[in-house]
Short mmCIF file of C-alpha atoms in Angstrom, two decimals:
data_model
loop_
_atom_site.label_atom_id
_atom_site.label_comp_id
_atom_site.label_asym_id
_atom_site.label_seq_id
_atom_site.Cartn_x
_atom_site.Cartn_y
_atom_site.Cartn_z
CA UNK G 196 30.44 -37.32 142.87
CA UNK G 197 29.78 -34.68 140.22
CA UNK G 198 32.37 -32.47 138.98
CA UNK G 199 31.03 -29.78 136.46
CA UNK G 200 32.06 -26.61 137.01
CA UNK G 201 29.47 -24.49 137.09
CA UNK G 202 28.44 -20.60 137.36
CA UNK G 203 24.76 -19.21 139.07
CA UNK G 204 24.19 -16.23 137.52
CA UNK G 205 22.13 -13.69 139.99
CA UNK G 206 21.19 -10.43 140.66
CA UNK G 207 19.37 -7.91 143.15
CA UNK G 208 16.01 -7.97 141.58
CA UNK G 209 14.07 -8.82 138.58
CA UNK G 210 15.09 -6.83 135.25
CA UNK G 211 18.65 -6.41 136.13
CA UNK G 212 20.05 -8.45 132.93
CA UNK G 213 20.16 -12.23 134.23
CA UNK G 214 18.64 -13.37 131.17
CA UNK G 215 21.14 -11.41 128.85
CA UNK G 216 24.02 -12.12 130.90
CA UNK G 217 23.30 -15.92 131.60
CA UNK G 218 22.28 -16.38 128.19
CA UNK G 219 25.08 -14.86 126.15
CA UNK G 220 27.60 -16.87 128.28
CA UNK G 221 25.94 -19.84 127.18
CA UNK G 222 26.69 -18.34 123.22
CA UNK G 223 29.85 -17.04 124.40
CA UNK G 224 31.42 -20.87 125.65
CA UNK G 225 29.51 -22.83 123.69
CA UNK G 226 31.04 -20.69 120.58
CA UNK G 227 34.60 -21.73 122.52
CA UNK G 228 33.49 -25.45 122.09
CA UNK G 229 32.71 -25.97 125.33
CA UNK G 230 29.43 -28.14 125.92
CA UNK G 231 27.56 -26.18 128.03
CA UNK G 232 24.31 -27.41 130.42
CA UNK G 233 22.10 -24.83 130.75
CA UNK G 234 19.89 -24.44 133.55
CA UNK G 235 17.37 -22.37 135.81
CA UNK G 236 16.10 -21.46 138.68
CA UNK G 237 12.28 -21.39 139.19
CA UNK G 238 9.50 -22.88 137.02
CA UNK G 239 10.00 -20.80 134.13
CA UNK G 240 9.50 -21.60 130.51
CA UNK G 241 10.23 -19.50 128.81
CA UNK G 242 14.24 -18.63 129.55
CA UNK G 243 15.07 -22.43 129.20
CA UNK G 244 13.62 -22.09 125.44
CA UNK G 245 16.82 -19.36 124.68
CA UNK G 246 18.91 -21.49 126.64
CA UNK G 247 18.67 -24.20 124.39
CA UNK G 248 18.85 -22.49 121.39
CA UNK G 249 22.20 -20.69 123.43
CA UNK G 250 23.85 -23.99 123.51
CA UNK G 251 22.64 -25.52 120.33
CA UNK G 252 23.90 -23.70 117.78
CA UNK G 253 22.14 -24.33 114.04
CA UNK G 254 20.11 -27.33 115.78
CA UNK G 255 16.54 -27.46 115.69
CA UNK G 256 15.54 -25.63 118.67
CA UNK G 257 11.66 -24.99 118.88
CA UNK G 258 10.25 -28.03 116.75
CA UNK G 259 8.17 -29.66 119.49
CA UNK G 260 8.57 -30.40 123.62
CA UNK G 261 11.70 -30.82 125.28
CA UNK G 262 12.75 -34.06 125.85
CA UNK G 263 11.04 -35.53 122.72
CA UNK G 264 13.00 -37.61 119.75
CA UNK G 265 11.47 -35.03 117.10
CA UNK G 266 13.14 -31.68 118.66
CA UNK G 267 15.64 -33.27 120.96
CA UNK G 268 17.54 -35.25 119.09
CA UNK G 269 20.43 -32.29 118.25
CA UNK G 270 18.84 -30.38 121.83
CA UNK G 271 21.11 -29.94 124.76
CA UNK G 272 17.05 -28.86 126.54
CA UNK G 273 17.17 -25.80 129.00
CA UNK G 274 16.44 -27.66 132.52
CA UNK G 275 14.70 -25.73 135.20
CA UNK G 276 15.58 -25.93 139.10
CA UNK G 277 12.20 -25.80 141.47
CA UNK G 278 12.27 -26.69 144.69
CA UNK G 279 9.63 -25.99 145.49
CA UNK G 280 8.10 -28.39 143.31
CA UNK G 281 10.58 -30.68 143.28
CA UNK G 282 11.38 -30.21 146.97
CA UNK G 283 15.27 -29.23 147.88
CA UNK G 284 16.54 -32.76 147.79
CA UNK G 285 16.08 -33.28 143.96
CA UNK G 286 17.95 -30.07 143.34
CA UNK G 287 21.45 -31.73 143.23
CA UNK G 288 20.04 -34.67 141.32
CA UNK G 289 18.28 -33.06 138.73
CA UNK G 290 21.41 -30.98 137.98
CA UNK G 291 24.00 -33.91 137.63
CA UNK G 292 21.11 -35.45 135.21
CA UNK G 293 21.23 -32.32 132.87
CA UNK G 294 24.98 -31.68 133.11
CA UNK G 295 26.44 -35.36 132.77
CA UNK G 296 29.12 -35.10 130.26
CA UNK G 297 29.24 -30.99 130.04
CA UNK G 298 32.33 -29.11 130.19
CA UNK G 299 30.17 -26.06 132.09
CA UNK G 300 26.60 -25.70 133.68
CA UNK G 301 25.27 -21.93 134.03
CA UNK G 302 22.39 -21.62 135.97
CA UNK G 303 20.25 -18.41 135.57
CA UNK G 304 18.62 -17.53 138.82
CA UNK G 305 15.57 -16.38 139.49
CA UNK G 306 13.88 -12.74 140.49
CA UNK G 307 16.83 -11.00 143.70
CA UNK G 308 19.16 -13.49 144.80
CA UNK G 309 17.30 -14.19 147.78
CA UNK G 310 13.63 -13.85 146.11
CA UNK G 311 11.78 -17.27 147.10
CA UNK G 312 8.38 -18.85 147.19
CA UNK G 313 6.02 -15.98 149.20
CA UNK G 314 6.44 -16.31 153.06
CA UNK G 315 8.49 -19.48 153.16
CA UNK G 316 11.61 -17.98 153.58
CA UNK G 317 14.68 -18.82 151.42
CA UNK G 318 12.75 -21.68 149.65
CA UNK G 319 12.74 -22.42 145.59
CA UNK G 320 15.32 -19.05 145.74
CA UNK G 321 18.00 -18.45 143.50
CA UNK G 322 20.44 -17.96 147.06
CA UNK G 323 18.91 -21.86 148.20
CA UNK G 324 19.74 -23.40 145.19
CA UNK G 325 23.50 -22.19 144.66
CA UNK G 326 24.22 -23.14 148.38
CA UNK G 327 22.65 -26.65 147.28
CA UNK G 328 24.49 -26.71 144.33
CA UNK G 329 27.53 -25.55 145.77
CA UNK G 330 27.83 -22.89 143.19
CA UNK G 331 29.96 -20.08 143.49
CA UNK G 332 27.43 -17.04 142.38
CA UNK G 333 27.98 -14.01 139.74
CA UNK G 334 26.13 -11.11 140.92
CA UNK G 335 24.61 -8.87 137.55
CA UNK G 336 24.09 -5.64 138.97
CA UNK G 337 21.96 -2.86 137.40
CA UNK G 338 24.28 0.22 138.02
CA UNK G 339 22.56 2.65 135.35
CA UNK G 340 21.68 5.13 137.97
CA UNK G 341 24.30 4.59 140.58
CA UNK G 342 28.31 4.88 141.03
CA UNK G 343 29.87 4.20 144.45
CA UNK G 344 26.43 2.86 146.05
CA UNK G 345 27.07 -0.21 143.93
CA UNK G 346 29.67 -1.21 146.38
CA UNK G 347 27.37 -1.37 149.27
CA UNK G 348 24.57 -3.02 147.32
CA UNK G 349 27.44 -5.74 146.78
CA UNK G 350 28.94 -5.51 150.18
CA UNK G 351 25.27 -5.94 151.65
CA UNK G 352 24.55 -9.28 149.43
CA UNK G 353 27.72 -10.41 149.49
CA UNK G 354 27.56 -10.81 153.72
CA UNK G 355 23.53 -11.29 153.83
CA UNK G 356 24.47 -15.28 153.80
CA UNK G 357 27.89 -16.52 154.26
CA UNK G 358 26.87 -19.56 152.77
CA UNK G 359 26.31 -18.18 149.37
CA UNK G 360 29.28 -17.40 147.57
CA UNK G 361 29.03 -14.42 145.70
CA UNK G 362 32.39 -14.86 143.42
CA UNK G 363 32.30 -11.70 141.07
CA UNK G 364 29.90 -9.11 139.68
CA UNK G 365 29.27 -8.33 135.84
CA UNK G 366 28.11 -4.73 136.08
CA UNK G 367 24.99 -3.77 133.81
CA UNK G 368 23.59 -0.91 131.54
CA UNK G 369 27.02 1.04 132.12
CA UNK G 370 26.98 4.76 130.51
CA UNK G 371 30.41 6.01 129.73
CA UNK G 372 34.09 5.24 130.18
CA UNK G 373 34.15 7.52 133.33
CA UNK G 374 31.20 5.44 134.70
CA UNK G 375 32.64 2.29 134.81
CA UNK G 376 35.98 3.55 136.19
CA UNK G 377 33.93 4.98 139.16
CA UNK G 378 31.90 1.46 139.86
CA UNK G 379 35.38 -0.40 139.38
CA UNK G 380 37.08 1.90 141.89
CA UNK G 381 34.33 1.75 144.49
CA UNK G 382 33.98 -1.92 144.04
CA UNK G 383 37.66 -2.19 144.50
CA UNK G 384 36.98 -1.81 148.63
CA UNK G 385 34.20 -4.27 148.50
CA UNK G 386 36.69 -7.55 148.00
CA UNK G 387 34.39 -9.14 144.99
CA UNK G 388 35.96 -8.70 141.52
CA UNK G 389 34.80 -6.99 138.66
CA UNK G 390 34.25 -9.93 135.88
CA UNK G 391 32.57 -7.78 133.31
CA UNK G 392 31.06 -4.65 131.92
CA UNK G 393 28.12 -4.33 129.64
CA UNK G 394 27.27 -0.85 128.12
CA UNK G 395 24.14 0.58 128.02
CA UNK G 396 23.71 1.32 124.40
CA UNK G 397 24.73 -2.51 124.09
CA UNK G 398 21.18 -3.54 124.46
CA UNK G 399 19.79 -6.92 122.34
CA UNK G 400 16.72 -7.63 123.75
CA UNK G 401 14.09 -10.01 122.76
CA UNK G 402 10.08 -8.33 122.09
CA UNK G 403 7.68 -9.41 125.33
CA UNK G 404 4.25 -9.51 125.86
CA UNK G 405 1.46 -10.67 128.34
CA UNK G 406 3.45 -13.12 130.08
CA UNK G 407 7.29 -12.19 129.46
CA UNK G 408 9.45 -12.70 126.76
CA UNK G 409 8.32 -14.27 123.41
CA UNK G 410 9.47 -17.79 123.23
CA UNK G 411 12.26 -18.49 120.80
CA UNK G 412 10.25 -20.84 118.94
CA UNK G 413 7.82 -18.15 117.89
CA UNK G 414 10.72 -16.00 116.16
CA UNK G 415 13.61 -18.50 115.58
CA UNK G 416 15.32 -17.23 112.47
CA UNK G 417 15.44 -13.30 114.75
CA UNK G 418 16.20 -15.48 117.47
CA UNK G 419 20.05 -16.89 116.17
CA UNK G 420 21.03 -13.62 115.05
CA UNK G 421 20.51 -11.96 118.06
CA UNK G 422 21.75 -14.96 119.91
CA UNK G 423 25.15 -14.18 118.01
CA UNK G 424 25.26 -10.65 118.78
CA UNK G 425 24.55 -11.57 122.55
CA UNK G 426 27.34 -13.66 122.35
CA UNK G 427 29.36 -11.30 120.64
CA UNK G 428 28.83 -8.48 123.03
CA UNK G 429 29.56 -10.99 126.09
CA UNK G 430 33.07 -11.88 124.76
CA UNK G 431 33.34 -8.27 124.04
CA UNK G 432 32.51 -7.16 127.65
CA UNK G 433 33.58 -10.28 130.20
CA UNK G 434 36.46 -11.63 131.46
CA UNK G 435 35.40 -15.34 130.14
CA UNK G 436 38.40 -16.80 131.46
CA UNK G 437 38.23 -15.40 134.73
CA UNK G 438 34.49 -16.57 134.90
CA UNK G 439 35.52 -20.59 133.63
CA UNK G 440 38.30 -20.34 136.67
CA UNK G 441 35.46 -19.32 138.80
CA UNK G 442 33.01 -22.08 137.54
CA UNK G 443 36.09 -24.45 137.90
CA UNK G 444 36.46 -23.53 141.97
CA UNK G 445 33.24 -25.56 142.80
CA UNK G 446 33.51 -28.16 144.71
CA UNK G 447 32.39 -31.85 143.94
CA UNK G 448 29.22 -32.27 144.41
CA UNK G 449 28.31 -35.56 146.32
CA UNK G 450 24.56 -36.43 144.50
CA UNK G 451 23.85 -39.10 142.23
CA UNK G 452 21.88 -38.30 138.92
CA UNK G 453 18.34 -37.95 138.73
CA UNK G 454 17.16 -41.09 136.03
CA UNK G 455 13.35 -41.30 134.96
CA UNK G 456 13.72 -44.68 136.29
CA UNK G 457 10.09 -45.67 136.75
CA UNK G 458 9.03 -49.20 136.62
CA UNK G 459 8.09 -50.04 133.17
CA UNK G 460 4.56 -50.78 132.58
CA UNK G 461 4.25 -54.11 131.37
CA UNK G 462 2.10 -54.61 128.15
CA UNK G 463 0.18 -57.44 127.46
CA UNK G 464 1.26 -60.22 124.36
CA UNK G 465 1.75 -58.24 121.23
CA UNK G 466 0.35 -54.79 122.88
CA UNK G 467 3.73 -52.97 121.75
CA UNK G 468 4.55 -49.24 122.92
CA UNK G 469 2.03 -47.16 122.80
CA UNK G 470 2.22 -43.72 120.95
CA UNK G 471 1.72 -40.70 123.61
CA UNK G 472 1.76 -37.39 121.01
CA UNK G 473 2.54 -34.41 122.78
CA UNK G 474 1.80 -31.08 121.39
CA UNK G 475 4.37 -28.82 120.29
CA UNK G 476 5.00 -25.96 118.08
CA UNK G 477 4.44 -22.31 118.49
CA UNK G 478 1.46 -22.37 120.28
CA UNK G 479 2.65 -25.37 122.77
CA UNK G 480 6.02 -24.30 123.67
CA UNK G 481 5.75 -25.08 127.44
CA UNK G 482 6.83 -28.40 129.05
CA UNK G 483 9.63 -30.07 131.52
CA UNK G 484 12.07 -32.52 129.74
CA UNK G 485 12.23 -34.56 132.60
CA UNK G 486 8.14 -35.62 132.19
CA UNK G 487 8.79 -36.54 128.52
CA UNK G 488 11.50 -38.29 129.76
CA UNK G 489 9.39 -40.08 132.23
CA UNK G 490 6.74 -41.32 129.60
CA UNK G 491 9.49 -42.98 127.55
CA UNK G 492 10.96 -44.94 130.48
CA UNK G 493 7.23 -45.68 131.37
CA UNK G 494 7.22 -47.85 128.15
CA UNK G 495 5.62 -45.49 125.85
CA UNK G 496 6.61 -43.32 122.21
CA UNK G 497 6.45 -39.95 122.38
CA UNK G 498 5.77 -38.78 119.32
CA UNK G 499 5.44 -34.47 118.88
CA UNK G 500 3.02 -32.76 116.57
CA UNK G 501 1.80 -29.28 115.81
CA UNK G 502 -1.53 -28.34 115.73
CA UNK G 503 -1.11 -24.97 113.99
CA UNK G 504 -0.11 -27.23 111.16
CA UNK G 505 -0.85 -31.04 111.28
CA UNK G 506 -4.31 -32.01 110.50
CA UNK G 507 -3.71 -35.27 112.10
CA UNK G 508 -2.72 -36.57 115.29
CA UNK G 509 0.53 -38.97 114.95
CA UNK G 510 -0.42 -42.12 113.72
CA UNK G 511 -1.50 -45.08 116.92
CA UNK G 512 -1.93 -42.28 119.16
CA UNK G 513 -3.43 -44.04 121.95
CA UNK G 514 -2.57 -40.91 124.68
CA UNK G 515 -2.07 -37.12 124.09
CA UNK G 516 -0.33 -34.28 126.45
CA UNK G 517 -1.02 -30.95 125.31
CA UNK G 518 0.95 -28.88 127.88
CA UNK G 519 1.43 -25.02 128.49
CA UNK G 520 1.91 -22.38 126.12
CA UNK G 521 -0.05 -19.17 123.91
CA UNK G 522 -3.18 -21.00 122.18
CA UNK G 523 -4.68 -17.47 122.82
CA UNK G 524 -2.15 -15.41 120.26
CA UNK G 525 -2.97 -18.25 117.92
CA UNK G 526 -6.88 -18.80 118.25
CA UNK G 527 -7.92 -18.54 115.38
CA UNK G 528 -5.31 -20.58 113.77
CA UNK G 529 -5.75 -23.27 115.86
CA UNK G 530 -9.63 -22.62 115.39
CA UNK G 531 -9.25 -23.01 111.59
CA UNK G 532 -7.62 -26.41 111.60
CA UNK G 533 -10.82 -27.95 112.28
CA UNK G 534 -9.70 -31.42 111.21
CA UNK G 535 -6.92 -32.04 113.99
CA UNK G 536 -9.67 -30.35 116.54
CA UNK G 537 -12.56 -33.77 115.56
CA UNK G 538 -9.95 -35.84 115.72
CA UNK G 539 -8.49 -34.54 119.76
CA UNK G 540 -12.71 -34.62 120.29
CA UNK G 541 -12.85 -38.30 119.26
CA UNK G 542 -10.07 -39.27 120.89
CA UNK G 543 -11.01 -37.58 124.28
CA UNK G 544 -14.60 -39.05 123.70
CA UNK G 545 -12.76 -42.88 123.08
CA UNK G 546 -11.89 -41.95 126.70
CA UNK G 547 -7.89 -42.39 125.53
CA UNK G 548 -5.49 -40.71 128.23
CA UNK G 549 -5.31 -37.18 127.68
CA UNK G 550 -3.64 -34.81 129.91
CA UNK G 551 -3.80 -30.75 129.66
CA UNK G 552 -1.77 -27.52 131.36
CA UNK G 553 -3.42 -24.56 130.96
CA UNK G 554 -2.95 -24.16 127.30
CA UNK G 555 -4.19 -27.49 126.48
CA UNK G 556 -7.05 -26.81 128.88
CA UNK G 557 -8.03 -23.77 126.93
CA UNK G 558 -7.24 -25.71 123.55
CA UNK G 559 -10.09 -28.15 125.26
CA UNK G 560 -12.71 -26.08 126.14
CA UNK G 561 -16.00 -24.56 123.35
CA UNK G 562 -14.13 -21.41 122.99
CA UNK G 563 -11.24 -19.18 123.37
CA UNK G 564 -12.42 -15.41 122.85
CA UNK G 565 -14.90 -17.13 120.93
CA UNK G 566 -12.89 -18.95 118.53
CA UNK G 567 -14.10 -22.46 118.64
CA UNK G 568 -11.72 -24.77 119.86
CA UNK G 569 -12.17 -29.08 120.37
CA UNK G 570 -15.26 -28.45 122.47
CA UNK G 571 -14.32 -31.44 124.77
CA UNK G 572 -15.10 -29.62 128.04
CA UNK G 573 -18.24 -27.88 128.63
CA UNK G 574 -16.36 -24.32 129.49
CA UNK G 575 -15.54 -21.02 127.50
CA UNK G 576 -11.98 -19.37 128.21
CA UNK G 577 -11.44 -15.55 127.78
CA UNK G 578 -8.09 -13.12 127.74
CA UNK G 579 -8.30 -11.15 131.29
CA UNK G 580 -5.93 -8.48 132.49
CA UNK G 581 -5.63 -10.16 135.67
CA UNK G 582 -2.33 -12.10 135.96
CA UNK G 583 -2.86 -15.25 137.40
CA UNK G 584 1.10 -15.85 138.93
CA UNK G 585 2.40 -18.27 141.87
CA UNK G 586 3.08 -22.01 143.11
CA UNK G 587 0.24 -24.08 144.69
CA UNK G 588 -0.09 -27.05 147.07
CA UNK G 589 -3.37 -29.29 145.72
CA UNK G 590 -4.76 -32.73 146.07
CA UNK G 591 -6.68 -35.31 143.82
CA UNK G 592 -10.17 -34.70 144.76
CA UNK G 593 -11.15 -37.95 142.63
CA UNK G 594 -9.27 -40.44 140.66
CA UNK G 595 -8.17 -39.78 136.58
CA UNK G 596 -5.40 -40.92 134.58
CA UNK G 597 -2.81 -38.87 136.25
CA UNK G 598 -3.23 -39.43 139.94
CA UNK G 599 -5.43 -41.78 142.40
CA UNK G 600 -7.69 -39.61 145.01
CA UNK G 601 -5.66 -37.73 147.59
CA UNK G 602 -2.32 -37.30 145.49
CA UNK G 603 -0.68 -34.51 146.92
CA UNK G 604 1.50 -32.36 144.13
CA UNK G 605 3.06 -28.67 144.27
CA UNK G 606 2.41 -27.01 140.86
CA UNK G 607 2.50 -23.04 139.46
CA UNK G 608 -0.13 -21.23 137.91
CA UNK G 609 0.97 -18.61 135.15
CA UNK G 610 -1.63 -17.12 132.95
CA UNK G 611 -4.08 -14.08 131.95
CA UNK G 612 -6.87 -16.20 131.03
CA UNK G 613 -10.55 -17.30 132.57
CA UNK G 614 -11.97 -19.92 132.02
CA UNK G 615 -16.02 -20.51 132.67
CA UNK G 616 -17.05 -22.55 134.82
CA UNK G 617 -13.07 -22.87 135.96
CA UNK G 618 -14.22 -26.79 137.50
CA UNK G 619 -16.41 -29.47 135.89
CA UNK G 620 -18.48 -31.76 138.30
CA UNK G 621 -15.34 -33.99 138.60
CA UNK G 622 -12.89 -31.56 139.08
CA UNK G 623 -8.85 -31.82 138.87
CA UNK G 624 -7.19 -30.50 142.20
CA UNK G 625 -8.44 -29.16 145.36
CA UNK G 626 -6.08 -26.31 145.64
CA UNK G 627 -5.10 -26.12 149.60
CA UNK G 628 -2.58 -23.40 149.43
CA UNK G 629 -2.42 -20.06 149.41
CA UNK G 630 -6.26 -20.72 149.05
CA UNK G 631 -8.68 -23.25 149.36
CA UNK G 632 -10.54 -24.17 145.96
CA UNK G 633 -11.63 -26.60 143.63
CA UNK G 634 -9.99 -26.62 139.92
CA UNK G 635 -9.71 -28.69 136.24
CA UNK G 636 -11.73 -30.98 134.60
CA UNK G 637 -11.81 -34.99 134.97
CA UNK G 638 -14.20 -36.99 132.43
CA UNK G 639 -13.97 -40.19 130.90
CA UNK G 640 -10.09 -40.21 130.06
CA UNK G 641 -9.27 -36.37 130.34
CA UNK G 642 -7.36 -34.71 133.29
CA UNK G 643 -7.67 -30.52 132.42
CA UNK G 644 -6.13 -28.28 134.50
CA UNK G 645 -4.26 -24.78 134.96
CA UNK G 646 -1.93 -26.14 137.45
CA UNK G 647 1.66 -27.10 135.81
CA UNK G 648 3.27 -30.15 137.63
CA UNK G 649 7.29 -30.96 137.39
CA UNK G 650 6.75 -34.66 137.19
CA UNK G 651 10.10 -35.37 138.19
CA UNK G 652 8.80 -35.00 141.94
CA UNK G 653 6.01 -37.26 141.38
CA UNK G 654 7.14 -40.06 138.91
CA UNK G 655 4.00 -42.55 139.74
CA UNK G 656 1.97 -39.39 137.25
CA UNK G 657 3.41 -40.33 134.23
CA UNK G 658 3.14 -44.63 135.01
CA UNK G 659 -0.33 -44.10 135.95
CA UNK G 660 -0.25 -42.28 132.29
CA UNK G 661 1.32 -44.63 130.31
CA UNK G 662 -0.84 -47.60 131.98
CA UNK G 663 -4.25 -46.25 131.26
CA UNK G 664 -2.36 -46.13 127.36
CA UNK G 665 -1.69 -49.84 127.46
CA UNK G 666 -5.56 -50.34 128.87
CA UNK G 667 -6.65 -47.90 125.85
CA UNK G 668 -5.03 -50.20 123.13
CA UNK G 669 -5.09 -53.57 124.92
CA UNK G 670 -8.99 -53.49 125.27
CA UNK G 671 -9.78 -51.12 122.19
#
């Protein structure tokens, strides 16, 4: 049984203030000395990257992948909730993993409350995973161009589900004094407290670009100051005790904790742990703890680098992981450290385990807007303005290091790049859903894809991963 109290912070619709609100109550009780799991809904990146640094005050948030001893170490990681790639069942479980030993979880939902993957109904939605969580739900409301309607808009979520629990409303972007006293009188009739009020003047807000916010790791010294205003302006405008007494209603939650409990690979006489590096830094900001996690109980080191700024890749490296992230607003940087892009080339050409998400699949290819990168995969990627946004069902079309033929995964695709030709003659996935297509790169060692995979749901990814290490430096 798990017993965290916990909080799901929701609203309407997209751009209503979850992020602000969820995030400066992280601030706000970890400030109080509270240990606070944050979490959230959906496969976003980005958000979990501020929770962290929410929760983790003066720690070095940012450094390298979640989940790895170099940036972890002092990290309590932002952990998202998918299921839809995870599937509902490892909701519960994943959450006890990342709150075991908090005094709090907050969970920051995901686009409207009841928002889900396209034409599957309530599925991978912020509504789902509160009523699998058991979480009572704070409903962030927009009200900068309404009064009285806001009691209806709460009245008409509030009863849309009776299983989700909507346990109080912090009420955004408020104008005046006279403002708020109208949206606390209507709401008054609509049975579902009034927790907090944020002005509209109040506004901290982080700079965004192609894809959403800019990740904290990119502007971390701006970051903690306007992490402590955030907090700051929370204490200032919520009832924080009446939220904890809120968090502290949930019931007990009967799961048991995720582990990365995969069978460890066993290495031959004297083989020792191989070194997976992962790649990190401002550039690589996008990963899942859970899959780091996954490597190390696999048997392997995970060991972060940079490659805006290490010429090197960590020393033994017998596998590399270059995940998600913005190699394209750091081209030519990562272009001009030509040393660290030979030595990714040799290693890929060794035929050493590599395995690349979109990012690292760009940092892989000839070119990115014609900046040369490690030339490993005969392709050319290119900055569209065509937003390439939403979960997909594929299937190993051949076998690599990650997966034997006909491993089924659910992954999301999130970026405004192209890449040409977008499939080698061995290609990655067969996308089956919402369309039927071929995607990625296999050769020799490499797996190169755009689809991001939560590993959690498919453990056997990162074995197969760390084996084809052991094979690397036992027959090398």
């Amino acid at each position: 049984m798990v017993n965290v109290p916990r909080l799901v912070i929701a609203a309407p619709s997209s751009g209503s203030g979850k992020t602000t609100v969820a995030t400066g109550l992280m601030a706000a009780f970890s400030e109080r000395g509270l240990a606070v799991s944050p979490h959230k809904v959906g496969p976003d990146y980005i958000d979990p990257g501020y929770h962290a640094l929410a929760v983790s005050p003066g720690a070095s948030v940012g450094a390298g992948p979640v989940g790895t001893p170099g940036s972890a170490a002092r990290v309590r990681p932002g952990r998202n909730l998918d299921a839809y790639m995870c599937g509902p069942g490892l909701i519960g479980p994943l959450f006890a993993h990342g709150a075991a030993g908090c005094d709090l979880a907050v969970v920051e939902g995901v686009m409207g409350l009841y928002d889900g993957a396209s034409g599957q109904g309530e599925l991978a939605s912020t509504a789902q995973v509160s009523k699998l969580l058991r979480a009572p739900v704070v409903l962030v409301v927009d009200a900068s161009s309404q009064s009285r309607s806001v009691a209806a808009l709460v009245h008409g979520f509030a009863s849309w589900d009776p299983e989700v629990r909507i346990g109080g409303v912090i009420l955004n972007k408020v104008a005046t004094d006279r403002h708020e006293r109208l949206l606390r009188d209507a709401l008054d009739e609509s049975g579902v407290p009034v927790m907090g009020v944020l002005r509209r003047a109040d506004g901290v807000t982080a700079p965004s670009r192609h894809l959403g916010l800019v990740p904290v790791a990119e502007r971390r010294a701006e970051a903690v100051g306007s992490m402590r205003e955030l907090a700051a302006r929370v204490r200032a405008g919520c009832d924080l005790e009446a939220l904890l007494a809120l968090a502290r209603s949930a019931p007990a939650l009967d799961v048991t904790p995720w582990e990365p409990a995969v069978e460890p690979v066993a290495p031959a006489a004297d083989a020792g742990r191989p070194v997976i590096a992962v790649a990190g830094g401002s550039a690589f900001t996008f990963s899942y703890a859970e899959n780091t996690e996954l490597l190390t109980a696999a048997g392997a080191d995970v060991v972060p680098f940079d490659p805006l700024r290490d010429e090197e890749l960590p020393e033994g490296t017998r596998g590399l992981v270059i995940g998600g992230g913005f190699p394209e607003v750091y081209a030519p940087e990562l272009s001009a450290n030509e040393p660290l892009r030979k030595a990714v080339a040799e290693l890929a050409y060794s035929g050493a385990p590599v395995a690349a998400e979109c990012a690292g699949l760009l940092y892989l290819a000839r070119s990115l807007d014609g900046a040369p990168m490690c030339g490993v995969l005969a392709a050319d990627a290119r900055m569209s303005g065509r937003l390439t946004l939403g979960y997909r069902e594929a299937v190993a079309v051949g076998d690599s290091v990650l997966a034997p033929t006909g491993t089924r995964v659910r992954g999301h695709e999130f970026h405004r790049t192209v890449l040409e030709p977008g499939a080698g003659t061995a290609p990655a996935w067969g996308v089956v859903h919402p369309e039927r297509r071929v995607e990625g790169f296999v050769q020799r060692g490499v797996h190169a894809s755009y689809l991001h995979t939560h590993w959690a749901a498919a453990p056997e990814l990162a074995r197969r991963f760390v084996e084809r290490c052991f094979v690397e430096r036992c027959t090398a």
